[in-house]
Tab-separated table of C-alpha atoms and ligand atoms in Angstrom:
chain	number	residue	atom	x	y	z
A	1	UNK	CA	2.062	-6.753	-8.728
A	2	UNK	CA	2.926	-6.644	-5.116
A	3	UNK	CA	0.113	-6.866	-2.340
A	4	UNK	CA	0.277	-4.353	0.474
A	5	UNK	CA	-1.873	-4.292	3.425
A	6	UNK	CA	-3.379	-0.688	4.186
A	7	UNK	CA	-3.754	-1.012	8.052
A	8	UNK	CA	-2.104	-0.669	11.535
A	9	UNK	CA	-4.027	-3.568	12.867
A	10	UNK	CA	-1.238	-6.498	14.301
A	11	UNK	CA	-3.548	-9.431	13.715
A	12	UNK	CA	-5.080	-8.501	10.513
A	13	UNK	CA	-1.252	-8.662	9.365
A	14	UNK	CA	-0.692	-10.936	10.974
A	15	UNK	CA	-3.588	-13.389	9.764
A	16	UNK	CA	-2.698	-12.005	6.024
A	17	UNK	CA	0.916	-12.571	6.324
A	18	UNK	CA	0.552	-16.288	7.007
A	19	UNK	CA	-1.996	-16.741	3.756
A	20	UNK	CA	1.137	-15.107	1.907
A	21	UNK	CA	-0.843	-12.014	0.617
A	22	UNK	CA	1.482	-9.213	2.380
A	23	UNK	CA	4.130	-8.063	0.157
A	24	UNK	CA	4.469	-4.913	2.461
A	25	UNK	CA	2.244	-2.560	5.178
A	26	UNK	CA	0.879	0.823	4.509
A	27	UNK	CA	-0.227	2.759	7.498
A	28	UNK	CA	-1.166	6.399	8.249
A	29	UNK	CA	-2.172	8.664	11.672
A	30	UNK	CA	-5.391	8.121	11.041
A	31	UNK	CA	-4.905	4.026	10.397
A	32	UNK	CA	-2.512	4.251	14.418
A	33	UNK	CA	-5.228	6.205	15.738
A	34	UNK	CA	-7.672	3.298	14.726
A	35	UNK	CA	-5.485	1.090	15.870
A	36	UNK	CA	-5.139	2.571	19.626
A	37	UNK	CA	-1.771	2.157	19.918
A	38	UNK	CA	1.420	3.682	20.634
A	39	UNK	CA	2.653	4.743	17.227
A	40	UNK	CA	6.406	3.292	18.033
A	41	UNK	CA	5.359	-0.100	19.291
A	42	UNK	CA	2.707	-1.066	16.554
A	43	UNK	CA	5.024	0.493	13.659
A	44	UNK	CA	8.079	-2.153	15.350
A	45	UNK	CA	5.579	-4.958	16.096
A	46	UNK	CA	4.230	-5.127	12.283
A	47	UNK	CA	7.681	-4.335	10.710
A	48	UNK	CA	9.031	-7.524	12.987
A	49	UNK	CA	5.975	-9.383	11.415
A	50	UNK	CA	6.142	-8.958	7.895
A	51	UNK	CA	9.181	-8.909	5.885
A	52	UNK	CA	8.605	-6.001	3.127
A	53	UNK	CA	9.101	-2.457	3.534
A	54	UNK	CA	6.540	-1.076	6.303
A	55	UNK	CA	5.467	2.646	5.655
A	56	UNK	CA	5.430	4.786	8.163
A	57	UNK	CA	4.418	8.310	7.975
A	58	UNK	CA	5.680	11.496	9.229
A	59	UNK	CA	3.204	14.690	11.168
A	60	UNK	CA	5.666	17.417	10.696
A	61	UNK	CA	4.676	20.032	8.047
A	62	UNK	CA	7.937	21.434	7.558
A	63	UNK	CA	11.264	20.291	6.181
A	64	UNK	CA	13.377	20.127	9.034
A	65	UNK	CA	10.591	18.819	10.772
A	66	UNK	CA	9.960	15.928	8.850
A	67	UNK	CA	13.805	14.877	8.836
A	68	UNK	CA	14.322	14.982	12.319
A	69	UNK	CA	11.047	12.425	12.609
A	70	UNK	CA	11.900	10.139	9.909
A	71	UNK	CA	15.735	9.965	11.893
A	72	UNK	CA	13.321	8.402	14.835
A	73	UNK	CA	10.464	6.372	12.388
A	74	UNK	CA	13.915	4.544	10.852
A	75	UNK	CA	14.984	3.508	14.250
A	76	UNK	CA	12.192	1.225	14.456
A	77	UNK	CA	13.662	-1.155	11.810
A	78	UNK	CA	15.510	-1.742	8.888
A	79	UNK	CA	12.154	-2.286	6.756
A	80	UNK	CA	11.199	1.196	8.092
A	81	UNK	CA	10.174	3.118	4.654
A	82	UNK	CA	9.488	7.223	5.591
A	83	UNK	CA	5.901	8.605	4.128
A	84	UNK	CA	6.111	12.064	3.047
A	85	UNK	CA	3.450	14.079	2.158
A	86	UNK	CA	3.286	15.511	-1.022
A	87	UNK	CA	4.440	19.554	-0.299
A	88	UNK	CA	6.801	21.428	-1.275
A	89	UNK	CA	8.971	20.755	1.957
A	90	UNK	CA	7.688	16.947	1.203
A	91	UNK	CA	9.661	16.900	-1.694
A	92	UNK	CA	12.508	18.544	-0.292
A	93	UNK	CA	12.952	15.675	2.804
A	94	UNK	CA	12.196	13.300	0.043
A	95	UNK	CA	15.196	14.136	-2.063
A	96	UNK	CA	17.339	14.364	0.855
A	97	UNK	CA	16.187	10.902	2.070
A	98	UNK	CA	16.743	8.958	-0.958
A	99	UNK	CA	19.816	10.727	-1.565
A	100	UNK	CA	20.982	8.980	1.325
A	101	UNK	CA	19.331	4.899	0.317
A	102	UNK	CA	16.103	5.649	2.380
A	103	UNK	CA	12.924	4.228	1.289
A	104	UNK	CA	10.010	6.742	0.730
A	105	UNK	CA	6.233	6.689	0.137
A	106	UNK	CA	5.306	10.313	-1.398
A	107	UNK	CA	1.786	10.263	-0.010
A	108	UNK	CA	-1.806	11.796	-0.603
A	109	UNK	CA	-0.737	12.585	-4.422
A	110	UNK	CA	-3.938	13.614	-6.506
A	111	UNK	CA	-2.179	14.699	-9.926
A	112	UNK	CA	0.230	13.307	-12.612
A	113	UNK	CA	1.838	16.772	-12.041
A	114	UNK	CA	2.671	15.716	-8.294
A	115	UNK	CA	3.549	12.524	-8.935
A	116	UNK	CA	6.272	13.768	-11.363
A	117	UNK	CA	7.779	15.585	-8.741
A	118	UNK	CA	7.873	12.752	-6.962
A	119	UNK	CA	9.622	10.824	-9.018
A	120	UNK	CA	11.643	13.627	-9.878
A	121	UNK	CA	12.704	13.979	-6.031
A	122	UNK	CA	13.698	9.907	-5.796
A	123	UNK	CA	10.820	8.383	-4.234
A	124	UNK	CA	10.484	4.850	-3.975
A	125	UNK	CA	6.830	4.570	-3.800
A	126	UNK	CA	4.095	7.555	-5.115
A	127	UNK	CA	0.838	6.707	-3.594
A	128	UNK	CA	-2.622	8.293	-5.983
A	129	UNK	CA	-5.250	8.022	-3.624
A	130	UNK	CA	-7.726	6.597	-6.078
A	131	UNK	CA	-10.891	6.470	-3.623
A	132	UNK	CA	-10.700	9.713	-3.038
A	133	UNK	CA	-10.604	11.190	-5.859
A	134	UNK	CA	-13.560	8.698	-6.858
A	135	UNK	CA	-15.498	10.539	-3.894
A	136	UNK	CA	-15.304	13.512	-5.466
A	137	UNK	CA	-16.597	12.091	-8.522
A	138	UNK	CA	-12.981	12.157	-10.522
A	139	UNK	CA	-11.974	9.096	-12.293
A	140	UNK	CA	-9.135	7.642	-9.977
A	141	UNK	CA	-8.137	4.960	-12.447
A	142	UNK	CA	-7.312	7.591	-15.042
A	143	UNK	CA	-4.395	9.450	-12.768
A	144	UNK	CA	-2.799	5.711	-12.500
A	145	UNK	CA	-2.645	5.317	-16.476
A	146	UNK	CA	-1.277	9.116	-16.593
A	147	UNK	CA	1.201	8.679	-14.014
A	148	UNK	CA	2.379	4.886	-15.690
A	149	UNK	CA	2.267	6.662	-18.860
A	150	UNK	CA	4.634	9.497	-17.656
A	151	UNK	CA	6.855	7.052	-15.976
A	152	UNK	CA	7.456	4.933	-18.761
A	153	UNK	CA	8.105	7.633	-20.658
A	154	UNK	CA	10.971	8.792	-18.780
A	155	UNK	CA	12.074	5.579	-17.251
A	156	UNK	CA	11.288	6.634	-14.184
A	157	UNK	CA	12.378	3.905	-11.325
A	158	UNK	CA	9.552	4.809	-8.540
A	159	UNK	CA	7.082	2.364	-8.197
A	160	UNK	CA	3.366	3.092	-8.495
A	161	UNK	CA	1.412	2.058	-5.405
A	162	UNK	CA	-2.279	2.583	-6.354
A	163	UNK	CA	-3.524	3.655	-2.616
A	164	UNK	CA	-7.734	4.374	-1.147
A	165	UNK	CA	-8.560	1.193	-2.724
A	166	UNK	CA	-12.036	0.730	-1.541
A	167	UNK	CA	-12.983	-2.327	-3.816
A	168	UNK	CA	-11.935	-5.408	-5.921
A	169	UNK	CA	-12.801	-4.098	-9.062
A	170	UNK	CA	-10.232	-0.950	-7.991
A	171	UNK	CA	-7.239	-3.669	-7.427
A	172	UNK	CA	-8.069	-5.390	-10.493
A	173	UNK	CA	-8.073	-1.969	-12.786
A	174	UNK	CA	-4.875	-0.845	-10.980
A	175	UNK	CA	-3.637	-4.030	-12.170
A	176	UNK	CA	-4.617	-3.807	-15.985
A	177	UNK	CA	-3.015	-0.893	-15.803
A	178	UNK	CA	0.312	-1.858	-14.623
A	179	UNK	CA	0.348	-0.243	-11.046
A	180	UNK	CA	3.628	-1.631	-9.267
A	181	UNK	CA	1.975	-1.785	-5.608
A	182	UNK	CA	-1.529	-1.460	-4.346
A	183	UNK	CA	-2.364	-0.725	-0.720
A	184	UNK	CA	-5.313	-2.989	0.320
A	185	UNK	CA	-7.456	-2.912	3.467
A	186	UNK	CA	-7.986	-5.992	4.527
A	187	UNK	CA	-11.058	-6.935	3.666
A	188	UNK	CA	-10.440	-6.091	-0.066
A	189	UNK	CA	-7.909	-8.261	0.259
A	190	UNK	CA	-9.886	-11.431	1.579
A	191	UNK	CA	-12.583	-10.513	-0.725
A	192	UNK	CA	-10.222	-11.086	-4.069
A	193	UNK	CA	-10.030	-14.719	-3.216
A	194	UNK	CA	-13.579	-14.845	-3.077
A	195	UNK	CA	-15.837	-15.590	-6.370
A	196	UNK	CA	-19.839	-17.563	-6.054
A	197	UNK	CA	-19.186	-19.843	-8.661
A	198	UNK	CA	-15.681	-20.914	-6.503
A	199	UNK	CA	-18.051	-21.608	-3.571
A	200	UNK	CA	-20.822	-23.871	-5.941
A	201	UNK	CA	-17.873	-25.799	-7.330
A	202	UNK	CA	-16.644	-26.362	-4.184
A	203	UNK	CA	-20.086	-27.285	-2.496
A	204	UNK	CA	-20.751	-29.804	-5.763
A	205	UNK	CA	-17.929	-31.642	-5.732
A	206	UNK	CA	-17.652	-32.355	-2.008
A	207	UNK	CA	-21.293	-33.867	-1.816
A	208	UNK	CA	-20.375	-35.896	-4.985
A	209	UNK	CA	-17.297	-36.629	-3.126
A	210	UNK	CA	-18.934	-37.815	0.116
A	211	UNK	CA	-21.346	-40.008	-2.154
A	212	UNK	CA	-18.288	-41.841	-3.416
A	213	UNK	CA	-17.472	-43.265	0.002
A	214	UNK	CA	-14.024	-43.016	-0.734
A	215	UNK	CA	-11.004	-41.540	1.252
A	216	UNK	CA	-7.798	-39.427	-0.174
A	217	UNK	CA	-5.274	-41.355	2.385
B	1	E4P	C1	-2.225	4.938	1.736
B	1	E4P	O1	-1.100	4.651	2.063
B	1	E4P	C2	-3.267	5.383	2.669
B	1	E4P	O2	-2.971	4.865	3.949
B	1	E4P	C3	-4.646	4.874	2.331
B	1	E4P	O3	-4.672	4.088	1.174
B	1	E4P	C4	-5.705	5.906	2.413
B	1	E4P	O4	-6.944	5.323	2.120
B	1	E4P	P1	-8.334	5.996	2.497
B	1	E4P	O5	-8.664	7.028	1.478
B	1	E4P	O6	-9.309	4.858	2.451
B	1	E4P	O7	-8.189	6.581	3.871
């Protein structure tokens, strides 16, 4: 399973990239907008940071819209991968894109249904917003077993990237599950190296350690 980081923040990556947890970045207007940067220079600064496919998402609503952007988001760099959201016209850029070898996220999908037009349409990544969905008190975890189970069915090649992760216990059901990708903020990510008893293991054997007088040298 392949570790993205959900954010637009350059040291976060940064900081996660040299621990060797970022497979790949996810980011979003809202995620630049948090950031307080230029959309251009933090989309080229993380995608000369990290070497997997950096998603970067388009604002135009309508199809000729959202080509003429992605022409401009894939002049950033070659690990440049176009988000589309999931519309009709969506769909329509998204088959045109990967008819030509570029990389797209299908964003913001909330049903097996969309995320077999997706797939249908050649996109590299579908993104279920699982949080979300949990927010509205709908089991997010169940649209990731639908859409693998639809997917294997029909061999379909676009990877599932389990997105709105708001805990470790979501990464760790995407992962039963057999989601390709998921889309971690960073502090979910941190917090999956982190376990109590790891910390009173640690804490024992160093002061038995130190009582040994002895050296590793
Ligand atoms: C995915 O690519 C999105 O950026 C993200 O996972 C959305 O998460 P949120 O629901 O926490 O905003």
């Amino acid at each position: 399973m392949k570790f993205f980081v959900d954010t637009a923040q350059v040291d976060e990556i940064r900081e996660l990239n040299e621990l060797g947890l970022v497979d790949g970045v996810t980011t979003n207007p809202s995620l630049i907008l948090k950031s307080g940067r230029d959309i251009t220079e933090v989309t080229k600064e993380i995608c000369d940071l990290v070497d997997g496919p950096v998603s970067a998402e388009v604002t135009a609503t309508d199809y000729d819209g959202m080509m003429a952007e992605a022409a401009v988001l894939r002049k950033i760099a070659e690990n440049i991968c176009v988000k589309l959201p999931l519309t009709l016209d969506g769909l329509k850029a998204c088959k045109a894109l990967s008819a030509k070898d570029v990389p797209v996220n299908v964003t913001l999908c909330f049903s097996a249904n969309q995320a077999l037009l997706a797939a249908k349409a050649g996109a590299t990544f579908i993104s279920p917003f699982i949080g979300r969905l949990d927010d509205m008190a709908i089991d997010g975890m169940e649209l990731i077993e639908e859409i693998r189970t639809i997917y294997d069915t029909y061999q379909f090649k676009t990877e599932i990237l389990a997105a709105s992760i708001r805990s470790v216990g979501h990464v760790k059901q995407a992962a039963l599950i057999g989601a390709d990708v998921a889309t971690v903020p960073p502090g979910v990510l941190r917090a999956l190296a982190s376990h109590p008893l790891t910390d009173k293991g640690l804490a024992a054997f160093l002061a038995d350690w130190e009582k040994t007088g002895q050296k590793i040298s």
